[in-house]
CSV table of C-alpha atoms in Angstrom, one decimal:
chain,number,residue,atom,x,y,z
A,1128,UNK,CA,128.8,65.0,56.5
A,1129,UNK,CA,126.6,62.1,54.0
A,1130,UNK,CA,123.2,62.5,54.8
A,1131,UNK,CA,122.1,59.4,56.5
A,1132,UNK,CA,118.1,58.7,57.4
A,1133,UNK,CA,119.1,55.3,59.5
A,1134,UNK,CA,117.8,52.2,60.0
A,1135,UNK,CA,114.3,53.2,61.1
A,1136,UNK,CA,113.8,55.9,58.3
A,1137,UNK,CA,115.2,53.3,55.8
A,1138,UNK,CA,112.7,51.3,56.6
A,1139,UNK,CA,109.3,53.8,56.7
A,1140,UNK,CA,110.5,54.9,53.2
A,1141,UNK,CA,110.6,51.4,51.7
A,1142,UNK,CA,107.0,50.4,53.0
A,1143,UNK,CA,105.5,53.8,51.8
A,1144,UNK,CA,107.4,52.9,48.8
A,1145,UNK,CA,105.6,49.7,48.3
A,1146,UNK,CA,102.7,51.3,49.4
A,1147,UNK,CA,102.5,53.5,46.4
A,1148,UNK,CA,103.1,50.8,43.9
A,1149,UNK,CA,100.0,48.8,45.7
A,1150,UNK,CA,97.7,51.4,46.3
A,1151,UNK,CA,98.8,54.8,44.8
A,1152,UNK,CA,95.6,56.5,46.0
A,1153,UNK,CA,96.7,56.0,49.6
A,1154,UNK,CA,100.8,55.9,49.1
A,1155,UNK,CA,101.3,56.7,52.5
A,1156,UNK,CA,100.0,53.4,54.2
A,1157,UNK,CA,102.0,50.6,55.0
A,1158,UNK,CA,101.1,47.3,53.8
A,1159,UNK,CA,98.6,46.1,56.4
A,1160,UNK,CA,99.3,43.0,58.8
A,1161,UNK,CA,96.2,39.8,58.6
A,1162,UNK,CA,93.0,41.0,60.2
A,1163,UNK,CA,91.8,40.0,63.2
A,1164,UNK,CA,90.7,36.8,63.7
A,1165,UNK,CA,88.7,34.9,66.5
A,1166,UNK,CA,91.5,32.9,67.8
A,1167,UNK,CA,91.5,30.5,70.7
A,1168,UNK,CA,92.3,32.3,73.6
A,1169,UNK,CA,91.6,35.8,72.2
A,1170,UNK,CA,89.1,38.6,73.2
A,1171,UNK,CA,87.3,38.0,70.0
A,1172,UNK,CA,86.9,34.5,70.4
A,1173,UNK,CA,85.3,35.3,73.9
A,1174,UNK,CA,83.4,37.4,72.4
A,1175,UNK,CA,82.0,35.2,69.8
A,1176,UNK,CA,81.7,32.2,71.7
A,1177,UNK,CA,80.3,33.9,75.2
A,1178,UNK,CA,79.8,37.7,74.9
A,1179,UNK,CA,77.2,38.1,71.7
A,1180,UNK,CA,75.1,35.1,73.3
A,1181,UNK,CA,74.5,37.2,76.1
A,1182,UNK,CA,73.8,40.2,74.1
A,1183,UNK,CA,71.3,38.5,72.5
A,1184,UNK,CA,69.9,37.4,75.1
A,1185,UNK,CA,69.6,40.8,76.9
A,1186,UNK,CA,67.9,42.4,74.5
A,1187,UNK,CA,65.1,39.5,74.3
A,1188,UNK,CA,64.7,40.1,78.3
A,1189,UNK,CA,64.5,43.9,78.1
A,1190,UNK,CA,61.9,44.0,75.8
A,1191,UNK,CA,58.2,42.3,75.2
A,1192,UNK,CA,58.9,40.7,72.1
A,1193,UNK,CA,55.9,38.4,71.0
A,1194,UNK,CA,57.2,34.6,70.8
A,1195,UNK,CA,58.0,35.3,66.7
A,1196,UNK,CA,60.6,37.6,67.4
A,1197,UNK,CA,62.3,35.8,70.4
A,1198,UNK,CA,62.3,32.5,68.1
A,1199,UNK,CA,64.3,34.2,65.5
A,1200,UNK,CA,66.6,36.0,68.0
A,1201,UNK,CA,67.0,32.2,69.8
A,1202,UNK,CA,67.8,30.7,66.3
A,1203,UNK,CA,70.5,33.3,66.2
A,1204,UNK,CA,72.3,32.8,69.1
A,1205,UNK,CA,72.2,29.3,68.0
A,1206,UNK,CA,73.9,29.8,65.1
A,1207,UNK,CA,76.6,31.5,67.1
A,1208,UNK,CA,79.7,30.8,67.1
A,1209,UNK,CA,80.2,27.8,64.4
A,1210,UNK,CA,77.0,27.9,62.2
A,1211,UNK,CA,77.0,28.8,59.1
A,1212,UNK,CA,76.9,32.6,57.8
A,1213,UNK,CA,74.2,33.4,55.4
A,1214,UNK,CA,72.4,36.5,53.1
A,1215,UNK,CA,70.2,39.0,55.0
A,1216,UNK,CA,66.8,38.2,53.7
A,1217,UNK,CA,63.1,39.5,53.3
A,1218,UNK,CA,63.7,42.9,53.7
A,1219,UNK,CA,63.7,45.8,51.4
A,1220,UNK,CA,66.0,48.1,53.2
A,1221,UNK,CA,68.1,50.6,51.3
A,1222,UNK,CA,71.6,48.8,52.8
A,1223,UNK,CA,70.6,44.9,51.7
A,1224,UNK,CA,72.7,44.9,48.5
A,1225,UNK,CA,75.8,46.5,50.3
A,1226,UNK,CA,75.4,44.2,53.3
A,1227,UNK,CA,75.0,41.1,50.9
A,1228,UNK,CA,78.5,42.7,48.6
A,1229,UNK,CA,80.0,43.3,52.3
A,1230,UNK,CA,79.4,39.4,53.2
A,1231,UNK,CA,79.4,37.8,49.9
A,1232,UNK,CA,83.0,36.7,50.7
A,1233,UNK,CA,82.2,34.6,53.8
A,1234,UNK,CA,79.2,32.7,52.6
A,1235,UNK,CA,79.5,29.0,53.6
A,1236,UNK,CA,81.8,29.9,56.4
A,1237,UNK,CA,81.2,29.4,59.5
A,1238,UNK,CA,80.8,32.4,62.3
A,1239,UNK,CA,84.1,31.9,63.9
A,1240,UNK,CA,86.0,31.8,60.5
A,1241,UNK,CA,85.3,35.3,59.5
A,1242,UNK,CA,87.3,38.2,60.5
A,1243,UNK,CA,86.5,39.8,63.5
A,1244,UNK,CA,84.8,43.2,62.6
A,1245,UNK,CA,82.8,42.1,59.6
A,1246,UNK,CA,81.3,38.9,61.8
A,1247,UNK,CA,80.6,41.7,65.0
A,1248,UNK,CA,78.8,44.3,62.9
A,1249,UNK,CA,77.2,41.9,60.7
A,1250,UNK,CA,75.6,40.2,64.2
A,1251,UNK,CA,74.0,43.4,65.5
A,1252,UNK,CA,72.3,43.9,61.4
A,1253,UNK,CA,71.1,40.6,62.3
A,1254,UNK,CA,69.5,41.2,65.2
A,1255,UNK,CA,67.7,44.3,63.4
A,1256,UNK,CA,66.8,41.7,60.9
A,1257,UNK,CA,65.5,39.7,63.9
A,1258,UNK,CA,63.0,42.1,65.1
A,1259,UNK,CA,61.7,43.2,62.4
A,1260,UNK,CA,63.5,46.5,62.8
A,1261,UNK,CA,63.3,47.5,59.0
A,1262,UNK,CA,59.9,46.1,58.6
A,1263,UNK,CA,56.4,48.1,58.8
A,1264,UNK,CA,54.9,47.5,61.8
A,1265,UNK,CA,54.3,47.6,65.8
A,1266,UNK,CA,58.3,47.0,65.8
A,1267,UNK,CA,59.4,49.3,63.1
A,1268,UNK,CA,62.3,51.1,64.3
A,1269,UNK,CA,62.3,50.1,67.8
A,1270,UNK,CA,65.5,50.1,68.9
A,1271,UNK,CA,66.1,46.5,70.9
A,1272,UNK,CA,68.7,47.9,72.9
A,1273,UNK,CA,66.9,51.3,73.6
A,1274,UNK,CA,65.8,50.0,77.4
A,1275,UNK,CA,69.4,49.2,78.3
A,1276,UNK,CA,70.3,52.6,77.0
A,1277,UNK,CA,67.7,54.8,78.8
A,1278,UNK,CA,68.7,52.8,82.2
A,1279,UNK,CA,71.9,53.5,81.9
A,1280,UNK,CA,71.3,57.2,81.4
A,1281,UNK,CA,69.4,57.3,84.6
A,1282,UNK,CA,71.9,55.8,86.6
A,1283,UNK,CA,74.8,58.1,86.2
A,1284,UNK,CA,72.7,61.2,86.8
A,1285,UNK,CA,74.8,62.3,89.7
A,1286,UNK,CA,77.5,61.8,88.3
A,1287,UNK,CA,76.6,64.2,85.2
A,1288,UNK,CA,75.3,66.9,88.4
A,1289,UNK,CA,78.1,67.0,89.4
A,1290,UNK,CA,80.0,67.1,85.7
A,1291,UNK,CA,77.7,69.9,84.8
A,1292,UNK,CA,78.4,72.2,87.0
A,1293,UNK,CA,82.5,72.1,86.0
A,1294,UNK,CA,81.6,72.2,82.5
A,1295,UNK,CA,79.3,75.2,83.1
A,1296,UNK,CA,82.4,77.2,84.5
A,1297,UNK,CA,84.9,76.0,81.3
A,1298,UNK,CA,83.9,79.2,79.5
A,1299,UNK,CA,83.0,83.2,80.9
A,1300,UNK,CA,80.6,85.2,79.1
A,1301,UNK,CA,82.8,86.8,76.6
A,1302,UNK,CA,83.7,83.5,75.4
A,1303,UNK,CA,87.1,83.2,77.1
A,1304,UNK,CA,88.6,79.4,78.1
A,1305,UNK,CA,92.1,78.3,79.4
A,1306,UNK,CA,93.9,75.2,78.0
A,1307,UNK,CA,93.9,73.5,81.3
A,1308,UNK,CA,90.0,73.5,81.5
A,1309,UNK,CA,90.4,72.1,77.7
A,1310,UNK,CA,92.6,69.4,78.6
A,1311,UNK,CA,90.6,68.0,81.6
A,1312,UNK,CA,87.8,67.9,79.3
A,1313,UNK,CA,89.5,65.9,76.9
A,1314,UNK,CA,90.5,63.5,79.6
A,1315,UNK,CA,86.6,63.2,80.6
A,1316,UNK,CA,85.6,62.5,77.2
A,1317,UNK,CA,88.1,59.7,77.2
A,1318,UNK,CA,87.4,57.8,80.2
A,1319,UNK,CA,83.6,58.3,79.5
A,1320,UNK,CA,84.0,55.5,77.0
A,1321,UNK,CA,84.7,53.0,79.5
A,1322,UNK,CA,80.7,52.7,80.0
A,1323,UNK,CA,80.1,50.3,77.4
A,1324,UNK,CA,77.0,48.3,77.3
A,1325,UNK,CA,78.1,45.8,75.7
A,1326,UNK,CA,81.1,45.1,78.2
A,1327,UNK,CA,79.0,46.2,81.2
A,1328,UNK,CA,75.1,46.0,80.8
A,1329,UNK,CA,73.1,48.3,83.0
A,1330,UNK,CA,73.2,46.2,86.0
A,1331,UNK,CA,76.9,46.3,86.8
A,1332,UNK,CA,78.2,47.9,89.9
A,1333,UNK,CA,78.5,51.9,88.8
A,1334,UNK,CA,82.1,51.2,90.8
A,1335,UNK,CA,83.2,49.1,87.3
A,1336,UNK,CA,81.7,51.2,85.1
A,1337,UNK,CA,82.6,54.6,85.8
A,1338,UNK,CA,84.8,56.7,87.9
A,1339,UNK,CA,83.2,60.3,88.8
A,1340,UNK,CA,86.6,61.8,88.7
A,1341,UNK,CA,88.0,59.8,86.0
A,1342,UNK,CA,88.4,63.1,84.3
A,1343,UNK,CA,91.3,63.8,86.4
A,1344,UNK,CA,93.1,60.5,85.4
A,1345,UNK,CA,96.5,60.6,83.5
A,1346,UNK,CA,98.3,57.2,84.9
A,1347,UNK,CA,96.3,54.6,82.6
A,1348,UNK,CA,96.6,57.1,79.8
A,1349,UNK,CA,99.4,55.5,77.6
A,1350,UNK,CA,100.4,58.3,74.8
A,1351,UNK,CA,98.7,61.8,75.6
A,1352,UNK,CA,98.8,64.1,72.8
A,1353,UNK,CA,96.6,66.6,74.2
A,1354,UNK,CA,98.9,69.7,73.7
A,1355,UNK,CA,99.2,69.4,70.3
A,1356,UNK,CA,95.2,69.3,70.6
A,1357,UNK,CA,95.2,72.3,72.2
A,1358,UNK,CA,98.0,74.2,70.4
A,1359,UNK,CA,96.2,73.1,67.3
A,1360,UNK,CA,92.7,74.3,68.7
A,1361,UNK,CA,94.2,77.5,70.3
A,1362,UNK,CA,94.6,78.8,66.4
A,1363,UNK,CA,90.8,78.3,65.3
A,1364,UNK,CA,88.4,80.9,65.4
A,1365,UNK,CA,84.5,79.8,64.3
A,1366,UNK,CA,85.5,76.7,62.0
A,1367,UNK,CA,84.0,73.1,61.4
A,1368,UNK,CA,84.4,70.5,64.0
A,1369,UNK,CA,83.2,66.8,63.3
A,1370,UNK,CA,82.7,64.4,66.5
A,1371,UNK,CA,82.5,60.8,65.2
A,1372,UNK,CA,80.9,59.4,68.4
A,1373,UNK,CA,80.2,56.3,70.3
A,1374,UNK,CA,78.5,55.3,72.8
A,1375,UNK,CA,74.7,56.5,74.2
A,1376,UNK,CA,74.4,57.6,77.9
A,1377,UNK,CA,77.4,58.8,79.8
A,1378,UNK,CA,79.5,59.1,77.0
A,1379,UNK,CA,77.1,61.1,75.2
A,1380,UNK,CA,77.0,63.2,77.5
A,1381,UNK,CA,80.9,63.9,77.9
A,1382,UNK,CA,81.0,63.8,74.0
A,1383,UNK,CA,77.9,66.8,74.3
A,1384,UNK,CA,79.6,68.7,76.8
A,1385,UNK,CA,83.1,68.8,74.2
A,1386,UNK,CA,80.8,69.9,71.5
A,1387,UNK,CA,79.2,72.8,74.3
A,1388,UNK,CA,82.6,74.0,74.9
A,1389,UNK,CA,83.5,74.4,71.1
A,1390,UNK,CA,80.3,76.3,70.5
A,1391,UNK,CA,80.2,78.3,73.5
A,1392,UNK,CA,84.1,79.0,73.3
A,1393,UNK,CA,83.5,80.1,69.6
A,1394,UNK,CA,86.0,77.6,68.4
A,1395,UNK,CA,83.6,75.6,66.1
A,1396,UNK,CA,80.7,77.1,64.1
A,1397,UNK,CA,79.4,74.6,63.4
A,1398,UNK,CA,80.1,70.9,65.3
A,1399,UNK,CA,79.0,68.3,63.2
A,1400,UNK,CA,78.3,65.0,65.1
A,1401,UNK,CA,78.2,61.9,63.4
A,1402,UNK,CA,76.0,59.3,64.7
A,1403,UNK,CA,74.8,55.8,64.2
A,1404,UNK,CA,71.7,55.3,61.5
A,1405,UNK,CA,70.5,52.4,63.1
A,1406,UNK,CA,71.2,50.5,66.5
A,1407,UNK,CA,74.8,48.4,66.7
A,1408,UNK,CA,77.2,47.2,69.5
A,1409,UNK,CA,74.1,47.8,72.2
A,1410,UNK,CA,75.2,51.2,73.0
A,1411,UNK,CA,76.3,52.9,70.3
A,1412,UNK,CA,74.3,56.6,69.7
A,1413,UNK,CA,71.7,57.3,67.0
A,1414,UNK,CA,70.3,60.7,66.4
A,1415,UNK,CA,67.1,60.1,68.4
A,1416,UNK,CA,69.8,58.9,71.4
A,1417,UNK,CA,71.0,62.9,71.3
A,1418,UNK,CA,67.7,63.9,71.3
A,1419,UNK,CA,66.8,61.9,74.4
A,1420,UNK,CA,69.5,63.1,76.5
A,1421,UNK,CA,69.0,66.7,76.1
A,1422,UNK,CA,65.5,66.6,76.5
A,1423,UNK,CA,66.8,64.6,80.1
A,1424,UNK,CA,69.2,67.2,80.9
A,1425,UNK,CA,66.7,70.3,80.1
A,1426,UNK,CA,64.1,68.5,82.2
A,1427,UNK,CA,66.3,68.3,85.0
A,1428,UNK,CA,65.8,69.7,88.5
A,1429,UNK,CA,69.0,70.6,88.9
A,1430,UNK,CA,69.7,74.2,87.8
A,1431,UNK,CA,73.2,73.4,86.0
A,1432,UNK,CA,72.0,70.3,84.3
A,1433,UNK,CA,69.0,72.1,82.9
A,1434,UNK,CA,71.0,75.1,81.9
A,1435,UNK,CA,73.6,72.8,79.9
A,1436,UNK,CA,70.4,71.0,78.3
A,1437,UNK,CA,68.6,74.0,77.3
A,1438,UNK,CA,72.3,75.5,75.8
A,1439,UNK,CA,72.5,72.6,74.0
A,1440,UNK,CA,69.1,72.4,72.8
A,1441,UNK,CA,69.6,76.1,71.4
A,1442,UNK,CA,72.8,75.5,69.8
A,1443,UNK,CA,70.5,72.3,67.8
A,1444,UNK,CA,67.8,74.5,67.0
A,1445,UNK,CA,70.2,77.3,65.5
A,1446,UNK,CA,72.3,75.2,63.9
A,1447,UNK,CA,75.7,75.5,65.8
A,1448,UNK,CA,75.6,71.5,66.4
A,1449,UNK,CA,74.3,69.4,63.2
A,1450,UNK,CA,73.4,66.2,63.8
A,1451,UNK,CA,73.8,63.6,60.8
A,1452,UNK,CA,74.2,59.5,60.3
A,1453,UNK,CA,74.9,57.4,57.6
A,1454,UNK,CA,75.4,54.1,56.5
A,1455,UNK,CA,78.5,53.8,56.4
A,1456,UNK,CA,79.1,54.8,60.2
A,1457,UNK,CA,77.6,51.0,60.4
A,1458,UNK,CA,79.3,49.2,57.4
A,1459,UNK,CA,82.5,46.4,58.0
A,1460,UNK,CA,84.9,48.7,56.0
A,1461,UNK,CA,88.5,50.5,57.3
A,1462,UNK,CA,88.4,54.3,57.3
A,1463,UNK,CA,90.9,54.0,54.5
A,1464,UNK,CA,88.0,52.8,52.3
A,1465,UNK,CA,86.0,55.7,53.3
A,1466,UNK,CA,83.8,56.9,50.2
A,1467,UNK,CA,85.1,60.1,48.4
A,1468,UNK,CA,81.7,61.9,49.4
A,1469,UNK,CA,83.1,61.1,53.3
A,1470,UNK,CA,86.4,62.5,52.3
A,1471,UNK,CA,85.2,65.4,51.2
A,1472,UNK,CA,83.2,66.1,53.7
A,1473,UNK,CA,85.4,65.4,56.3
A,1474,UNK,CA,88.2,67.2,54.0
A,1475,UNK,CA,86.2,70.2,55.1
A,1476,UNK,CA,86.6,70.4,58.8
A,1477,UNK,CA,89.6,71.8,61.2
A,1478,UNK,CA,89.6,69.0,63.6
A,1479,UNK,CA,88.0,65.7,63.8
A,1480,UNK,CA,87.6,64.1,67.2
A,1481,UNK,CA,87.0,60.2,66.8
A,1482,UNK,CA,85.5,58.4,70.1
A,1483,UNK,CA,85.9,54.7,70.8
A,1484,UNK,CA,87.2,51.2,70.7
A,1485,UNK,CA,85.2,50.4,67.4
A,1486,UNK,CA,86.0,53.6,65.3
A,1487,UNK,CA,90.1,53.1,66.1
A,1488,UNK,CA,89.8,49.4,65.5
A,1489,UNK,CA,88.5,51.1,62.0
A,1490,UNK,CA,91.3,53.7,61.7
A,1491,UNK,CA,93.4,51.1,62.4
A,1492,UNK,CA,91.8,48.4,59.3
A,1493,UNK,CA,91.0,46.0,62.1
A,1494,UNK,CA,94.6,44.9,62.0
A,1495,UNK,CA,97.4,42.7,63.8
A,1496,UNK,CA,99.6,45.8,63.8
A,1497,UNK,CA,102.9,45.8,65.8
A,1498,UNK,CA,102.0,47.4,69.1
A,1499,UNK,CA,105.1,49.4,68.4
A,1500,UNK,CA,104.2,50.6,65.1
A,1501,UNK,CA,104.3,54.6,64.1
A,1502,UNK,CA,101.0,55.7,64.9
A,1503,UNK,CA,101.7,58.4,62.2
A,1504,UNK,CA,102.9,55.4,59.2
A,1505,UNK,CA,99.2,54.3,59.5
A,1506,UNK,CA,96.7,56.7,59.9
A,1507,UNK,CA,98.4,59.6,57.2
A,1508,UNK,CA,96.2,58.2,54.9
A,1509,UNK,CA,93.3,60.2,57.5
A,1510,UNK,CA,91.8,64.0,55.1
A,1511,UNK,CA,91.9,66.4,58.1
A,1512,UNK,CA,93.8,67.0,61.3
A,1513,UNK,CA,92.2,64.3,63.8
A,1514,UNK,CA,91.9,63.2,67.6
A,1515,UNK,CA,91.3,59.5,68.5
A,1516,UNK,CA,90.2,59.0,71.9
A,1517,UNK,CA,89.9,55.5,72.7
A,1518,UNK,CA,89.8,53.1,76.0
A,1519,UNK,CA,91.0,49.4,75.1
A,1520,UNK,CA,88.9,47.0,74.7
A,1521,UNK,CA,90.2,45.1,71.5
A,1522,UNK,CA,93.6,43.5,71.5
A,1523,UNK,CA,95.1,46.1,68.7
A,1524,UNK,CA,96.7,49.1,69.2
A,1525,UNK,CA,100.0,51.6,67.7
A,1526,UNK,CA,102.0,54.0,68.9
A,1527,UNK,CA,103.3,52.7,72.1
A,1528,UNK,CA,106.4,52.0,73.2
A,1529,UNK,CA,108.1,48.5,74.1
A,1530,UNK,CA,108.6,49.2,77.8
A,1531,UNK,CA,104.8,50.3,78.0
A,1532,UNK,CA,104.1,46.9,76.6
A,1533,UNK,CA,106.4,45.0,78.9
A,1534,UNK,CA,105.4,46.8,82.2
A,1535,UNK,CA,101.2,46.3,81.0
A,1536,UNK,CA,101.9,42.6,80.5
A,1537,UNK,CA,103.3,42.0,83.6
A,1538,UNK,CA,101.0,44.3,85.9
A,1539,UNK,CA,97.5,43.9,83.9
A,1540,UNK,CA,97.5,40.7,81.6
A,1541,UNK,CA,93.8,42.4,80.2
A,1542,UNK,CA,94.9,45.8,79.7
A,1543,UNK,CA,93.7,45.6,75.9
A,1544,UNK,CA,90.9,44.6,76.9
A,1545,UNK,CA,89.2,45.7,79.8
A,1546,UNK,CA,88.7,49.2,79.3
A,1547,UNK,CA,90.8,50.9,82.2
A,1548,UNK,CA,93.8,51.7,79.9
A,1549,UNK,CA,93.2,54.6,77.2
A,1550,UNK,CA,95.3,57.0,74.8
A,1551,UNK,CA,94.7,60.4,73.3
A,1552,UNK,CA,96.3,60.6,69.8
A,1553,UNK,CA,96.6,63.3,67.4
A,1554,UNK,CA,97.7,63.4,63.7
A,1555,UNK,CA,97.2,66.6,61.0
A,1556,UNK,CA,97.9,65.5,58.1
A,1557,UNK,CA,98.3,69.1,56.8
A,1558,UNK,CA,101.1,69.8,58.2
C-alpha cells in the first residue's frame, strides 16, 4: 500500500517547509497570520477607545497623587486613542533604550494604528512614566495599582478559607497525592484567572468575578489536556518547575497553592515563579505582590490559611520556591523571540505552567490565527514540555474545533472575550 500523509499532513509539511527557509532557527512555526489590530467593532478597539481611559482613571482615584502626577496621567488618557505615539522620556531606567528600539517603528502613528500588544503594554510603561515610578522620590516604586490589588485580596478571603482547607488535604505526610486531587487543582488555577482587574476592578459584584467552586468546572473548558499533565507529572521525582504567572490576588493564590502542591508532593525541587518587574495590566503580580499574600495568609486567623502561609513562607526561605522577574516578562515581544538566556533557562525545567490571557496572546505572537489551527503547528517552537492555562479574554485562540466555534457563536456572542470560557493545553516538545 503507497504511503499517503493526506490532505492535512500535506499541508503542515509545506508550511514547516516554508518555515525553515524563513526562519531556520524556529523551522517548526508556521508563517504567522497579521497581528492584531484595533479594529472597529473589536475587543481591542473597546479597549483602546473605552477600557484604558478607565484604567487610567482608576488608578488616579485610588491613589493621593499631588496635582503634577494626575496632570500627566490626564494628558494621557487624552492622548488615547488617536493621538500621536511618542519616545519615553526623562528617565534613566535600565529598559529606555529597549522600550524606545521596541516602539521606534510606530513613531508618528497614531494609538489606534499600532498593533494591539505593543500599544497595551507600552500604555501601562506610560503610566509608570506618569508617576514618576522610575524616578527618585516620595513616588519611587509605588505601585499605582497596588490599592486595587490589596482590595481585591481582601475580598475573596473566604473564598481562599474555604480553598485552603482542600488544598491542605491534597497531600498526606509521606508526600503521597492522587491524580484526581491534581486535576481539580489544575481546574482552580484556571478559573482563578477570571479575576482580572483590569476587566473587573475591585468594586464588581464577587458574583462576576469569581465562582468559589469554579474549581469544579469542566463545561466552559473547551480543550482539556489535563491527563497528559498528569501522566507527564506522575513521572517526575524532585525536578524544576517554572510558573509564568499572572495576575495578583486570587489568582495568586491558586497559582501559590499549585506551586505548594509540587513542593509538598516532592514533584518539583525547586518551583521557579516568574513574575512581573514592574506593575502592567493593573493586576498583574510582582515579587513584592508574593510577598504580600503570604505574609496575609500566615497572619490569618484561620488555622488552615495560616498553616498554608507559613508552608509557603518556609518553602521561600529554604529555597524550594524561587522567585525571579525580568524585563522581558514586560516587553511587546512573542515567546518565539524569547532571548537565548530565557531559553536556556527555561530549557532547564520538566514542566512549565503558563497562566493567563496576556502570556497565550504571547505564545500565540499576538496573532489572527485560524481558530482551527493545530495548537501543536504553533507553539513547537516552545524549549520544554509546557501547560497554558488561559480564560478568554482576547479574540485569538487555536486548537479548537469548528463545531465548538459554531455552537459559542450562537450561545455566547463574547465568549473570547469575557472571561467565562477557558482551556488547558499541553505540548512537550521532547517527545
Amino acid at each position: 500500500m503507497p504511503f499517503s500523509i493526506g490532505k492535512i499532513g500535506y499541508h503542515r509539511i509545506l508550511r514547516r517547509a516554508i518555515a525553515l527557509i524563513m526562519s531556520p532557527t524556529k523551522p517548526c512555526i508556521p508563517i504567522p497570520p497579521p497581528l492584531m489590530m484595533s479594529e472597529e467593532g473589536s475587543f481591542a478597539h473597546q479597549t483602546l477607545t473605552q477600557r484604558w481611559l478607565t484604567i487610567i482613571q482608576r488608578a488616579i482615584a485610588s491613589n493621593n497623587y499631588p496635582t503634577s502626577i494626575t496632570q500627566s496621567l490626564d494628558n494621557l488618557r487624552q492622548e488615547l486613542p488617536y493621538g500621536i505615539v511618542r519616545s519615553l522620556t526623562c528617565e534613566t531606567q535600565p529598559d529606555l533604550e529597549a522600550w524606545n528600539t521596541y516602539m521606534s517603528p510606530y513613531q508618528g502613528k497614531r494609538w489606534i494604528d499600532i498593533p494591539w500588544y505593543p500599544a497595551e503594554v507600552y500604555l501601562y510603561r506610560r503610566i509608570l512614566e506618569a508617576t514618576h515610578y522610575f524616578q527618585p522620590g516620595k513616588w519611587h516604586r509605588v505601585d499605582p495599582f497596588e490599592p486595587q490589588k490589596h482590595s481585591s485580596l481582601a475580598k475573596v478571603m473566604s473564598a481562599i478559607e474555604t480553598m485552603s482547607g482542600k488544598i491542605n488535604t491534597f497531600v498526606d505526610a509521606q508526600g503521597q497525592w492522587n491524580r484526581t486531587d491534581l486535576i481539580a487543582l489544575f481546574y482552580f488555577a484556571l478559573w482563578g484567572n477570571r479575576i482580572d482587574l483590569s476587566l473587573f476592578p475591585t468594586d464588581a459584584g464577587e458574583s462576576q468575578r469569581m465562582n468559589i467552586e469554579a474549581y469544579r468546572e469542566q463545561a466552559n473548558l473547551l480543550v482539556d489536556h489535563t491527563p497528559q499533565i498528569t501522566d507527564h507529572i506522575a513521572h517526575l521525582k524532585g525536578v524544576r518547575i517554572d510558573l509564568i504567572l499572572d495576575n495578583a490576588g486570587f489568582e495568586l493564590f491558586c497559582d501559590l497553592c499549585v506551586a505548594d502542591f509540587l513542593v509538598n508532593s516532592g514533584i518539583a525541587q525547586p518551583v521557579y515563579l516568574h513574575l512581573k518587574p514592574h506593575p502592567v495590566f493593573v493586576s498583574d503580580a510582582m515579587i513584592k505582590d508574593v510577598q504580600h499574600t503570604i505574609n496575609v495568609l500566615s497572619q490569618h486567623s484561620n488555622q488552615d490559611v495560616q498553616s498554608l502561609g507559613e508552608r509557603l513562607k518556609n518553602y521561600i526561605d529554604n529555597g524550594n520556591i524561587i522567585c525571579c522577574d525580568d524585563s522581558y516578562w514586560t516587553a511587546p515581544l512573542a515567546f518565539w523571540e524569547m532571548p537565548e538566556r530565557w531559553r536556556d533557562q527555561l530549557n532547564q525545567s520538566q514542566l512549565v505552567i503558563i497562566k493567563g490571557d496576556a502570556n497565550y496572546r504571547r505564545l500565540l505572537g499576538d496573532r489572527e490565527w485560524d481558530y482551527t489551527t493545530p495548537w501543536e503547528d504553533i507553539v513547537c517552537y516552545f524549549p520544554a514540555p509546557f501547560a497554558a492555562l488561559r480564560t478568554f479574554k482576547a479574540e485569538l485562540a487555536a486548537g479548537l474545533q469548528p463545531d465548538q466555534i459554531k455552537r459559542l457563536n450562537q450561545e455566547d456572542p463574547q465568549w473570547l472575550t469575557n472571561g467565562q470560557w477557558g482551556v488547558i493545553q499541553f505540548f512537550n516538545p521532547r517527545q
